[in-house]
XYZ file of C-alpha atoms in Angstrom:
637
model
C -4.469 -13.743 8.187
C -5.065 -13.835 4.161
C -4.418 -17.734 4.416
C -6.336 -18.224 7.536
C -9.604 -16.223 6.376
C -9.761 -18.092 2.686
C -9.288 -21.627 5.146
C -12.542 -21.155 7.575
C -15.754 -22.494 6.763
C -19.250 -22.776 8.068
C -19.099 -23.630 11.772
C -15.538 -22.569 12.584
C -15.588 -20.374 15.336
C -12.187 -18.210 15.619
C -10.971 -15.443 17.969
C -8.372 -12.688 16.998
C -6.550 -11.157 19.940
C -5.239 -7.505 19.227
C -3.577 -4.558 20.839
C -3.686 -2.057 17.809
C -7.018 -0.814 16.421
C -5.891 -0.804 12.870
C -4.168 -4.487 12.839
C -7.936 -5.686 14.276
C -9.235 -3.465 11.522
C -7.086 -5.169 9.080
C -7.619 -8.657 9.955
C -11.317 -8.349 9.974
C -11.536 -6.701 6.548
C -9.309 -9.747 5.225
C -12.006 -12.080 6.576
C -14.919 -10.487 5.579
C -13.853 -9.566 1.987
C -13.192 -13.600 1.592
C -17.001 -13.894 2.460
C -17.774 -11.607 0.073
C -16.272 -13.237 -2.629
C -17.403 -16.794 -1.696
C -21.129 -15.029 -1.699
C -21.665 -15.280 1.969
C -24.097 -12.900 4.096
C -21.747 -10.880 6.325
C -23.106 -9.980 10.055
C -21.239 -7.418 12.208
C -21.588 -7.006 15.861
C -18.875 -3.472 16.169
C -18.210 -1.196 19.216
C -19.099 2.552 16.976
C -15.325 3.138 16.422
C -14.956 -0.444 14.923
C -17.461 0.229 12.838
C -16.051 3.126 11.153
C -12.310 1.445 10.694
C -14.184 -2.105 9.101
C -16.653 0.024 6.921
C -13.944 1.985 5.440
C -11.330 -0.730 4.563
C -14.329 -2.768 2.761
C -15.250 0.181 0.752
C -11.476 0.129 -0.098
C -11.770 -2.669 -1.347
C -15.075 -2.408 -3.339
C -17.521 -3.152 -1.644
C -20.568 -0.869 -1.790
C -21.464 -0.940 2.076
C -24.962 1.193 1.459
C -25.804 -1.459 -1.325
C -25.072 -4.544 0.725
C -27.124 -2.912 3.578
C -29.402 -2.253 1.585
C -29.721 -5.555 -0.139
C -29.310 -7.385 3.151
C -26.112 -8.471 2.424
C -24.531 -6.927 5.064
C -26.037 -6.891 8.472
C -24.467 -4.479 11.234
C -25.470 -4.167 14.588
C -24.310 -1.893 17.639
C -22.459 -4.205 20.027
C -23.149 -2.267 22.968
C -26.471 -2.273 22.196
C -26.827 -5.886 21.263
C -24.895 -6.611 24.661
C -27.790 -4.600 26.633
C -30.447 -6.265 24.818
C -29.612 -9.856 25.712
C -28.197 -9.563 29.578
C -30.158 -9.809 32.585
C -28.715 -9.667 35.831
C -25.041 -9.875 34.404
C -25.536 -12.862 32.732
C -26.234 -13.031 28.964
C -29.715 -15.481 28.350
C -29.653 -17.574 25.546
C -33.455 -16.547 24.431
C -32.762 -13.095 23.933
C -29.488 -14.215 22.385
C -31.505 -16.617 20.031
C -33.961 -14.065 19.084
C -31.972 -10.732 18.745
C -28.661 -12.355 17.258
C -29.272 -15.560 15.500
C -32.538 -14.532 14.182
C -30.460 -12.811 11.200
C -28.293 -16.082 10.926
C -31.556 -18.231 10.777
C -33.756 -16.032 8.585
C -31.112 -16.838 5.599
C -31.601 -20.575 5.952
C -29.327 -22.631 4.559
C -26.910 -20.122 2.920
C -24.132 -19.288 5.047
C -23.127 -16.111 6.786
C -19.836 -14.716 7.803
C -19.978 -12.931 11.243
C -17.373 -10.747 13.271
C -18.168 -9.762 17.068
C -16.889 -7.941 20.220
C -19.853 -8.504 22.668
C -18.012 -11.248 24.889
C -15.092 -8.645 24.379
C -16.755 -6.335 25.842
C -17.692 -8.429 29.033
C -13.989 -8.822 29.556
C -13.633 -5.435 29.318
C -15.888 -4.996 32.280
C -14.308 -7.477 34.251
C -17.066 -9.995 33.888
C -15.331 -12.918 32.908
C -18.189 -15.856 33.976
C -20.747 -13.816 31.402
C -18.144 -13.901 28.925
C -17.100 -17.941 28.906
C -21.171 -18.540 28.882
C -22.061 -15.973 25.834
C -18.584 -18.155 24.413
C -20.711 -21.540 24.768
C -23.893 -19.527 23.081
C -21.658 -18.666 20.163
C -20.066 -21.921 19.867
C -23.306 -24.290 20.061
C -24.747 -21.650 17.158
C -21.630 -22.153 14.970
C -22.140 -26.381 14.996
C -25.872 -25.574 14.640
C -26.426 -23.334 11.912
C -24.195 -22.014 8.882
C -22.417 -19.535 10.542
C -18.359 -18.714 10.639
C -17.270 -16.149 13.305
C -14.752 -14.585 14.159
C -14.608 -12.825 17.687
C -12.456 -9.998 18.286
C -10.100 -9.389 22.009
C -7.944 -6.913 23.021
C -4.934 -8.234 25.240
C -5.361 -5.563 27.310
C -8.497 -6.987 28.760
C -6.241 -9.997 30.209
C -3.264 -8.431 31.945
C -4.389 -8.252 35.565
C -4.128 -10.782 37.973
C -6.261 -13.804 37.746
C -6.915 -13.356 33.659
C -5.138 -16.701 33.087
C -8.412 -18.823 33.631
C -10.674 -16.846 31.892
C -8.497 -16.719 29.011
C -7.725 -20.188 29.126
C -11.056 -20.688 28.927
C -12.311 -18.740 26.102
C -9.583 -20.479 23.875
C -10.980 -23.429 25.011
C -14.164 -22.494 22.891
C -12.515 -21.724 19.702
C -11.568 -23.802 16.790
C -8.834 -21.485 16.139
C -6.888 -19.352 17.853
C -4.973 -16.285 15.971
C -2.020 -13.985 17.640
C -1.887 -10.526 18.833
C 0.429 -8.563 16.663
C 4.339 -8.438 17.844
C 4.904 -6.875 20.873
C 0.995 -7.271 22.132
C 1.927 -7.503 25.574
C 0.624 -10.445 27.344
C 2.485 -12.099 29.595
C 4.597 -15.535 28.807
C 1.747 -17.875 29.900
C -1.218 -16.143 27.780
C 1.078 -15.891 24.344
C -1.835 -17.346 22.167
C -0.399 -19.647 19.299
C -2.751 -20.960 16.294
C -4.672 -24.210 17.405
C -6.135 -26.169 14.821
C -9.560 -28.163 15.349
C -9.484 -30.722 17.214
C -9.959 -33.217 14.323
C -7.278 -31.628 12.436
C -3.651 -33.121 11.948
C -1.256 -29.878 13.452
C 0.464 -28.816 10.459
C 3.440 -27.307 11.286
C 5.586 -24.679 8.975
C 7.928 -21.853 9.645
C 5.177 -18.949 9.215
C 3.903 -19.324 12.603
C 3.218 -16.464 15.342
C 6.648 -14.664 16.702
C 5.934 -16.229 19.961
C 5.952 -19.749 18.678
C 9.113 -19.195 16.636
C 10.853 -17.325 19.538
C 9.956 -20.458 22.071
C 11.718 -23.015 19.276
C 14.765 -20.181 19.582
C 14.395 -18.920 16.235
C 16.414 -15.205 16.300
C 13.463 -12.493 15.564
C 13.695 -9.253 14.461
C 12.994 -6.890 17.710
C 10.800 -4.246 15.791
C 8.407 -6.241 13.612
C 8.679 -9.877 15.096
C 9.507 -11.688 11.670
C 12.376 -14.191 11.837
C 15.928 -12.239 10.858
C 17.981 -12.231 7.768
C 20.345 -14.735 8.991
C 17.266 -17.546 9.741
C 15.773 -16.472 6.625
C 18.577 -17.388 4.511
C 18.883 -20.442 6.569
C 15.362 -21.488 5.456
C 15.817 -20.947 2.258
C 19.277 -23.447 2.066
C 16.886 -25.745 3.593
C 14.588 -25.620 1.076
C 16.791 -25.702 -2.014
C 18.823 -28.641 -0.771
C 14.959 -30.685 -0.051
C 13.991 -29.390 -3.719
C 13.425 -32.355 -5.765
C 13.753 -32.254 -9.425
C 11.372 -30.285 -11.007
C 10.379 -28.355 -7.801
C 10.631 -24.490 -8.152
C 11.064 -21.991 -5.891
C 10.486 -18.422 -5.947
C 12.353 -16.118 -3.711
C 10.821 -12.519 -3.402
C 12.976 -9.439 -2.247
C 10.125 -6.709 -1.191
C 11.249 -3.182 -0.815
C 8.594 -1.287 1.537
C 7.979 1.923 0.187
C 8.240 5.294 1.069
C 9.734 4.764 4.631
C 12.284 7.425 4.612
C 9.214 9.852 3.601
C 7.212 8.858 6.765
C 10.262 9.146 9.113
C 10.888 12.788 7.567
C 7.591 13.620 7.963
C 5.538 12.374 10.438
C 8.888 10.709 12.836
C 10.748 7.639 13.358
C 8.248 5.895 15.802
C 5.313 6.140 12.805
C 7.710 4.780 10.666
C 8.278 2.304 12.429
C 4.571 1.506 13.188
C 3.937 1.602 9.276
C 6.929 -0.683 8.606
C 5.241 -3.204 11.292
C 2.132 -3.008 9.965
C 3.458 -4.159 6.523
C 5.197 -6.614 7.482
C 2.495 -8.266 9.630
C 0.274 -8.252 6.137
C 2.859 -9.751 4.537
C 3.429 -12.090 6.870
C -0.699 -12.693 6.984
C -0.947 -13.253 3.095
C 1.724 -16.904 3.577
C 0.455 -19.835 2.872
C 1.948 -23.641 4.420
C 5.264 -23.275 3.808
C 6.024 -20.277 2.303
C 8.642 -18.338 4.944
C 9.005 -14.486 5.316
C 12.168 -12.809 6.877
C 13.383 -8.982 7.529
C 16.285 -8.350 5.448
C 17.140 -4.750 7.512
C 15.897 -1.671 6.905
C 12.596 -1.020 4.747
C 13.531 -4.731 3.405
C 11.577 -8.341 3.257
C 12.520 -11.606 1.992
C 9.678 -13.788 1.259
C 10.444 -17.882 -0.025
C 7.424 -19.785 -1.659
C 8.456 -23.435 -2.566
C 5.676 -25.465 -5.343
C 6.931 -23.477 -8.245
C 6.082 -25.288 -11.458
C 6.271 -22.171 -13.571
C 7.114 -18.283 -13.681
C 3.097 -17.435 -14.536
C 2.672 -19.583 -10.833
C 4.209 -16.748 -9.092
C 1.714 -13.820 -10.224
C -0.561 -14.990 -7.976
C 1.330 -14.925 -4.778
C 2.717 -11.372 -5.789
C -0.757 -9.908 -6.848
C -2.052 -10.943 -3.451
C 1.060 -9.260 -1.769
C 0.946 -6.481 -4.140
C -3.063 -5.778 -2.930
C -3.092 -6.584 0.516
C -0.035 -4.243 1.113
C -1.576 -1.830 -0.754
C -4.451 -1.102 1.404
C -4.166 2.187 3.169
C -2.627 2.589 6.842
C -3.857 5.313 9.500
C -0.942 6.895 10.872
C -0.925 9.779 13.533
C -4.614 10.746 12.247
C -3.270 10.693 8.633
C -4.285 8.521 5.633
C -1.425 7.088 4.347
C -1.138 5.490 0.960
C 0.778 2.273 1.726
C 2.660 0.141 -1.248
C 5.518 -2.196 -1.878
C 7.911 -3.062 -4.733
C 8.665 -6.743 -5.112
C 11.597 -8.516 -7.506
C 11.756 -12.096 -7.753
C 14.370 -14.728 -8.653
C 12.985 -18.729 -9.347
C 15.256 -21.546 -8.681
C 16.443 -23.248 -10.690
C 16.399 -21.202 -13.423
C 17.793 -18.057 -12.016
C 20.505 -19.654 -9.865
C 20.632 -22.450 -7.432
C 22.122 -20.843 -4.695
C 21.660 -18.710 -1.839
C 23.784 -16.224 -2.759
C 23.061 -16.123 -6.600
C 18.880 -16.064 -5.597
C 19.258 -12.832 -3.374
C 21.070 -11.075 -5.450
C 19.240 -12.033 -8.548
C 15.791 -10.947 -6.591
C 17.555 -7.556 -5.193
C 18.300 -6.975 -9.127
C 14.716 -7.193 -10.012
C 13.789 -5.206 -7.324
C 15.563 -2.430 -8.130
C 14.026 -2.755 -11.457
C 10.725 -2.800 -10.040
C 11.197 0.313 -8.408
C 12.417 2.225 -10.807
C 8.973 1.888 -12.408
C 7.857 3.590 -9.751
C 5.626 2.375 -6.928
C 3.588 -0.911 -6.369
C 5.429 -2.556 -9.087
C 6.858 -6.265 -9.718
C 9.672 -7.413 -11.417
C 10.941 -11.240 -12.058
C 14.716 -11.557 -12.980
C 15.951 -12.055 -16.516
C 19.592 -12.047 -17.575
C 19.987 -8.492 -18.747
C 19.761 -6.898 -15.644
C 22.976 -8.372 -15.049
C 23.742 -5.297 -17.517
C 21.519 -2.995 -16.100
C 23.899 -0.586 -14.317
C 26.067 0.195 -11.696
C 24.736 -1.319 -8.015
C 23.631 1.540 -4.834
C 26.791 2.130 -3.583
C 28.842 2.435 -6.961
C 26.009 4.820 -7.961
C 25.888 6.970 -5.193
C 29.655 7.706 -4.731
C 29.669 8.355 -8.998
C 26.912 10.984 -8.310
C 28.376 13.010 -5.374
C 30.295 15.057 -7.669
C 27.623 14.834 -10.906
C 26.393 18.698 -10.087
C 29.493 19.969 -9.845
C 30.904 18.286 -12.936
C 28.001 19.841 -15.162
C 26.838 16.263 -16.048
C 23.029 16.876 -15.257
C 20.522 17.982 -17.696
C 16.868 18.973 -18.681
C 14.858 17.320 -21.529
C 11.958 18.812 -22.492
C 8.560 17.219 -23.408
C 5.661 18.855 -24.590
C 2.558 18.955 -23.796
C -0.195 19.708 -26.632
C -3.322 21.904 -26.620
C -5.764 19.509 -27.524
C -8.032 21.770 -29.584
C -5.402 23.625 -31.301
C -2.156 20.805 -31.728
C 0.159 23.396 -30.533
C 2.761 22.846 -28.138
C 1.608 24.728 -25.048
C 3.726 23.816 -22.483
C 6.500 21.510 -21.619
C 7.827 19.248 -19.081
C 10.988 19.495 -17.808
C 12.626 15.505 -17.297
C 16.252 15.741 -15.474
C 18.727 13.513 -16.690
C 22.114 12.365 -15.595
C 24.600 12.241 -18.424
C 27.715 10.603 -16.668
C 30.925 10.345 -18.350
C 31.322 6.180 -16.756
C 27.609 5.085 -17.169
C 25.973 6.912 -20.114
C 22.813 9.013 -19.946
C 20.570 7.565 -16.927
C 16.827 8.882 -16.712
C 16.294 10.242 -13.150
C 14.512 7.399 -11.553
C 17.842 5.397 -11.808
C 19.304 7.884 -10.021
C 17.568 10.518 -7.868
C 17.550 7.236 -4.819
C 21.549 8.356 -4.672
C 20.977 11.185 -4.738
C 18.585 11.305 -1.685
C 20.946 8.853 0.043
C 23.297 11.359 -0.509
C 21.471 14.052 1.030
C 21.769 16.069 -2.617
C 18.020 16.125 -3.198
C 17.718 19.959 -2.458
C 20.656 20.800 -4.388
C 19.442 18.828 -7.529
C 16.112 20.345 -6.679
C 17.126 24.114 -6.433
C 19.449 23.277 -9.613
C 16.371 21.824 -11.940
C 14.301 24.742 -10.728
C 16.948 27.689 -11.457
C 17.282 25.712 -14.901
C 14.068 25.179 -15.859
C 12.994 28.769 -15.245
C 16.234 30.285 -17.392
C 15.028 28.180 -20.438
C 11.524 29.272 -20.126
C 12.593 32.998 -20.016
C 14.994 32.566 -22.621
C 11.875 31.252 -24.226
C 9.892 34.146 -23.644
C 11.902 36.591 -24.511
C 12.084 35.620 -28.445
C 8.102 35.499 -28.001
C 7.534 31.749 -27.048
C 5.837 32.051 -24.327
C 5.480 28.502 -23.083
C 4.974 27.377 -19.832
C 7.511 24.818 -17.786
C 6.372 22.122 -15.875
C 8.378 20.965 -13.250
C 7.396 17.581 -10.392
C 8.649 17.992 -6.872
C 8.241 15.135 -4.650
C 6.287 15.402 -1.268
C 9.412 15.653 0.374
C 10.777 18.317 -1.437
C 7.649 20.191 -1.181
C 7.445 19.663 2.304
C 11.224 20.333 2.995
C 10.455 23.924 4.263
C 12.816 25.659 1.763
C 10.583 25.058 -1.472
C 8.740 28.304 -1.365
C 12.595 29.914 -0.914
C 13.516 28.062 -3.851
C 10.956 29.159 -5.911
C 11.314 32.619 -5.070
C 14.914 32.344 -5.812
C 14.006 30.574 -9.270
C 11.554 32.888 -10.535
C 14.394 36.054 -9.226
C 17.852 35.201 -10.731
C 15.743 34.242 -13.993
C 13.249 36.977 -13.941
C 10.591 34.658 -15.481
C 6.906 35.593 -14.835
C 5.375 33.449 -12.270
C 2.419 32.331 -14.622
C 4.885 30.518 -16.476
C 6.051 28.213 -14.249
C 4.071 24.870 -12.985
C 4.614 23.338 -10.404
C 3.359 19.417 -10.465
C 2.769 16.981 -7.470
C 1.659 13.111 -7.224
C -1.721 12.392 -6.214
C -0.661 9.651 -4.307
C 2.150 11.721 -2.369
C -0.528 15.085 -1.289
C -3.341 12.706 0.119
C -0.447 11.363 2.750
C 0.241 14.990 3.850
C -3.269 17.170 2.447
C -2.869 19.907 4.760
C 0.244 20.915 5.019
C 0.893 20.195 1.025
C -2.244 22.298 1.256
C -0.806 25.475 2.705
C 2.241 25.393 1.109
C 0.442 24.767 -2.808
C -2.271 28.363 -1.400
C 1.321 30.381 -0.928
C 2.555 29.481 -4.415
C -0.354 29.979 -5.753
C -0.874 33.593 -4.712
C 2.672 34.401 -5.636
C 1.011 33.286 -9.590
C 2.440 29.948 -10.038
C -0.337 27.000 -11.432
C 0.118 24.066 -9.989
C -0.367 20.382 -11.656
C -1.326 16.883 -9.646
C -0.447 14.014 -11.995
C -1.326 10.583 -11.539
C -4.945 11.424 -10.714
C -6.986 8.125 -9.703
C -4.194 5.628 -9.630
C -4.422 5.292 -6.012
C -6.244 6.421 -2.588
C -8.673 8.745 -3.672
C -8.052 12.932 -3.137
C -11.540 13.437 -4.067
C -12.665 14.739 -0.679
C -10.147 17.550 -0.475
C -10.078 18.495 -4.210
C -12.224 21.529 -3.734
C -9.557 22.869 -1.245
C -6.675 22.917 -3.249
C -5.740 25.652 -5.371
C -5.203 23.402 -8.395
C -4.914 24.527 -12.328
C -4.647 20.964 -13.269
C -4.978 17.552 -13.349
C -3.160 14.861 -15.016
C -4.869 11.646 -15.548
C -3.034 8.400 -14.818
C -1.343 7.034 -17.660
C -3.210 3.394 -16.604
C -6.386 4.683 -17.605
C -5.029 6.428 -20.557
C -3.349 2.878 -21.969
C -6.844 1.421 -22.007
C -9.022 4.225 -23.282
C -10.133 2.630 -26.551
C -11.749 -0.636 -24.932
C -12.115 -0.911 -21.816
C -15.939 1.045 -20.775
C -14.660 1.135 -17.126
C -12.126 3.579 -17.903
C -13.927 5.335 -20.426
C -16.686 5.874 -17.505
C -13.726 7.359 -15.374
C -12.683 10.048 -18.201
C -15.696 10.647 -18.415
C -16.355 11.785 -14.880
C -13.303 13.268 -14.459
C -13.100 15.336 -16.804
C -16.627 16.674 -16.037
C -15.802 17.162 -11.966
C -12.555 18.904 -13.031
C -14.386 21.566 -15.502
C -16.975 22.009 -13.311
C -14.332 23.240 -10.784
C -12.080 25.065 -13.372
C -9.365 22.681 -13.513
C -7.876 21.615 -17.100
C -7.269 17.958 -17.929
C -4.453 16.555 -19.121
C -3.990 13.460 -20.387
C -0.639 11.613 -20.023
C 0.602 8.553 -21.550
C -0.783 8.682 -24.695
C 1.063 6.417 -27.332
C -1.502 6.555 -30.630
C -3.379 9.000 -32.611
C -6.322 6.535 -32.146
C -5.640 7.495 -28.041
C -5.418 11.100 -28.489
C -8.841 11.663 -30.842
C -10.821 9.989 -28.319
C -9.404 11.741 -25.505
C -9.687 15.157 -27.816
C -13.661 14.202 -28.163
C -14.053 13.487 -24.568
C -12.999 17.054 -23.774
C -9.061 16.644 -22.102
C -7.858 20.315 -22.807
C -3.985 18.896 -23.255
C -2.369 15.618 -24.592
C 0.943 14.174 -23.698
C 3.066 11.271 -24.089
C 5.748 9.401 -26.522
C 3.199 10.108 -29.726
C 5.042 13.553 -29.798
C 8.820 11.778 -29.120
C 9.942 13.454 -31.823
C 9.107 16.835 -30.364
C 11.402 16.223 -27.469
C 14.462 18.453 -27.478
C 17.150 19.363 -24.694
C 17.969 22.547 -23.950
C 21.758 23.857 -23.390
C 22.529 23.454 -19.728
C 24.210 27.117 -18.749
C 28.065 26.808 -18.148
């Protein structure tokens, strides 16, 4: 849809047809934000629900909904109301639709306004079909008469009983442009909508088009989110390196969706499958002409974009994937922080075949990811070097526990009144006798695919509690800081494993932290909730680090029983000159004293960095400044 809502201008008149609330949701937030940018007024005609879903993606994405209410910018009306206000006798009347509708359009005068509505949707829901082709013809004579784009809204549930065919016929009739349901929508063969362009336009054809035009050219699709499958993919991408002219570049993109194994463990396979859909549709939405998208398997996309001319061309297409995949997802009532890791090859500079592209891509996305989340990556020769591939890795690290070859460094984390070491981190690393020392994030992926996660969780907890005791006992009393990952929190064993922890090493609960991502508790706030109230009445503080790097926690911070909070290292790397960020700190570290919560900030690199954020009030300082501070600790034999 990205493409689609940056192409319409004034006096386009489109219609969306849907079958999930959140993809209409989606889509409609897409358009709108585009009118936002270009400046536009934005009028909304939403059922109440609507309403709610729209507002809250475009205050995702910035925009200050009160202001631009406010200000006029924004202009929302009740549709059901609207839709009483302009019928008589079943039948809408083009002077009440004049003057209760296009009186906002016409009051702007010449400057153009961006509109989304669901009135004529919600004739069809009622069975009225004749009211809804006429209010069509009201709409579309409005669109060539004033400067007005709009995009109507229709569920395909409102044209699956008998006799639907005309009336929908009909209603495409009086668009310029027709959009696809989502995969799977369920409308019968005859009523699968396909994009029509105006008819002035050329037809441009391309392989991004809807899964119902690519199925009816016999293109194999993948069965659970409708993109074309890895075999066609790679098939369109032979086709375009052996049509590349010199000098033509191509980037291919290898996009790893993440946290899909979370969502099945926690909230079932069918939502995971629903998320994984609803990225891919986005994905598949941000394309341009030409530029192909593919499932590889799994939580895995392949995404071709020909017109290369140089590496800086591709930051573009990846930002834009990188944002609209970021946007959040409701899932079973839940909020879920939604984000993708991307590595890309270019031809011809990173190979100049299939085979050598993929694999080149796959190598920077495993880069990316080890980064951590929502991160990018384009190929360069050393990662040829970077270390052994999945499978090599996993079966080397079945037998890493049992071999002794794991092991905790410490970093420390600095009072930042005082300068004293006050508590440290613990960091598990792998020190394998065929690879070297590997940090964890090349390696804890095996060991989850391994199904060794607990184990190496129960093993850094038992070990980071010994050290601290052994600590305590020669009168340094310093406090260990260990992160668990939703999952492991979640697991239903953690609270055992603490208990177990804190027993065979006899270490006072106070002196243990426990430490969770921000963006990993808003996914699952309340039962990460209850589990953080039972370990904190058994006297263990708990930690949240990465604090505003994502989907804000802000409405449930009060609730959580939190000692802590660690700011996010982007805001730290900046702190010096950018007055954004410095407002943030600010704030933050206000709200979080007001509610007895300490500050830490993380990331910090210079002494410049750690004054400011000293005068601003953190309470403790961390990062590679204090490198040489770092020590390991003995693991027990």
């Amino acid at each position: 849809m990205q493409q689609l809502a940056t192409s319409f201008r004034p006096h386009d008149h489109a219609v969306q047809f849907y079958a999930d609330e959140a993809f209409l949701a989606d889509v409609v937030a897409d358009y709108l934000r585009v009118g936002v940018d270009a400046g536009e007024r934005l009028l909304l005609l939403l059922t109440v629900p609507h309403q709610a879903l729209v507002l809250q993606r475009l205050a995702a994405g910035g925009l200050d909904t009160d202001a631009a209410m406010a200000g006029g910018q924004l202009v929302v009306y009740d549709a059901d109301l609207m839709l009483e206000a302009i019928m008589r006798d079943g039948m809408p009347v083009e002077a009440l639709f004049n003057r209760h509708i296009l009186a906002a359009v016409e009051a702007a005068g010449s400057a153009p306004t961006r509109a989304f509505g669901e009135l004529v949707d919600l004739l069809c829901a009622r069975g009225n079909a004749k009211a809804a082709v006429q209010l069509e013809i009201f709409w579309h004579a409005a669109c060539r008469r004033l400067p007005l784009t709009l995009l109507c809204g229709y569920a395909i549930r409102h044209f699956d009983r008998p006799g639907d065919q005309a009336a929908f016929d009909a209603i495409c009739r009086h668009h310029t442009h027709v959009m696809p349901s989502e995969p799977h929508g369920g409308l019968a063969s005859g009523q699968q909508p396909c994009e029509v362009a105006r008819p002035q336009q050329a037809p441009r054809l391309n392989h991004e088009r809807a899964p119902s035009q690519l199925a009816e050219q016999g293109v194999g699709l993948d069965e659970l989110t409708g993109l074309a499958t890895r075999r066609v993919g790679e098939r369109w991408l032979a086709e375009q390196l052996s049509a590349a002219a010199e000098g033509d570049g191509i980037a291919v993109l290898h996009i790893d969706v993440d946290q899909l194994k979370e969502i099945n463990h926690s909230l079932g396979m069918e939502m995971g499958d629903v998320y994984l859909n609803r990225i891919a549709q986005r994905i598949r939405r941000c394309l341009a002409d030409g530029e192909t998208v593919s499932r590889l398997g799994s939580d895995e996309i392949l995404v071709v974009v020909p017109g290369i001319r140089q590496p800086e061309d591709i930051a573009a297409v990846v930002e834009r994937l990188l944002d609209r995949t970021g946007q959040p997802i409701e899932l079973a009532g839940q909020t879920v922080l939604a984000s993708c890791c991307i590595g890309a090859s270019l031809f011809p500079e990173h190979g100049r075949t299939v085979n050598e592209l993929m694999r080149h891509a796959n190598l920077a996305r495993r880069q990316a990811q080890r980064l951590g989340r929502r991160r990018y990556q384009l190929f360069t020769p050393e990662l040829l070097d970077e270390g052994p591939d999945d499978l090599v890795l996993r079966t080397a690290f079945q037998g890493a526990l049992a071999r002794n070859e794991l092991e905790l460094l410490y970093r420390p984390l600095l009072c930042a009144r005082s300068g004293q070491v006050v508590a440290v981190s613990a960091k598990p690393r792998w020190r394998s006798s065929r690879f070297g020392v590997l940090e964890s994030g090349c390696w804890m992926g095996a060991a989850a695919d391994n199904g060794q996660l607990t184990d190496v969780c129960q093993w850094i907890l038992t070990n980071a509690c010994q050290h601290a005791k052994s600590w305590f006992e020669v009168g340094i009393g310093l406090r260990v800081v260990v992160h668990v990952s939703i999952g492991g929190l979640l697991d239903g064993e953690f609270l055992g494993r603490v208990d177990a922890a804190l027993a065979s090493s006899n270490l006072p609960a106070r002196l243990l932290e426990i430490e969770v991502m921000e963006s990993d508790l808003v996914q699952e706030i309340q039962r990460a909730a209850w589990v953080l109230k039972q370990l904190d009445a058994k006297g263990v503080r708990l930690s949240m680090d990465g604090f505003g790097s994502g989907y804000s926690i802000l409405e449930h911070l009060s609730s959580l029983p939190l000692d802590a909070l660690k700011l996010s290292g982007l805001f730290i790397s900046e702190c010096l000159d950018n007055p954004r960020h410095q407002a943030i700190i600010r704030s933050v570290i206000g709200m979080a004293h007001e509610l007895d919560i300490e500050v830490v900030a993380n990331g910090i690199s210079t002494r410049q960095q750690a004054d400011y954020l000293r005068q601003q009030g953190c309470d403790l300082l961390q990062g590679s400044l204090w490198a040489r501070m770092e020590y390991l600790e003995p693991v027990p034999g």
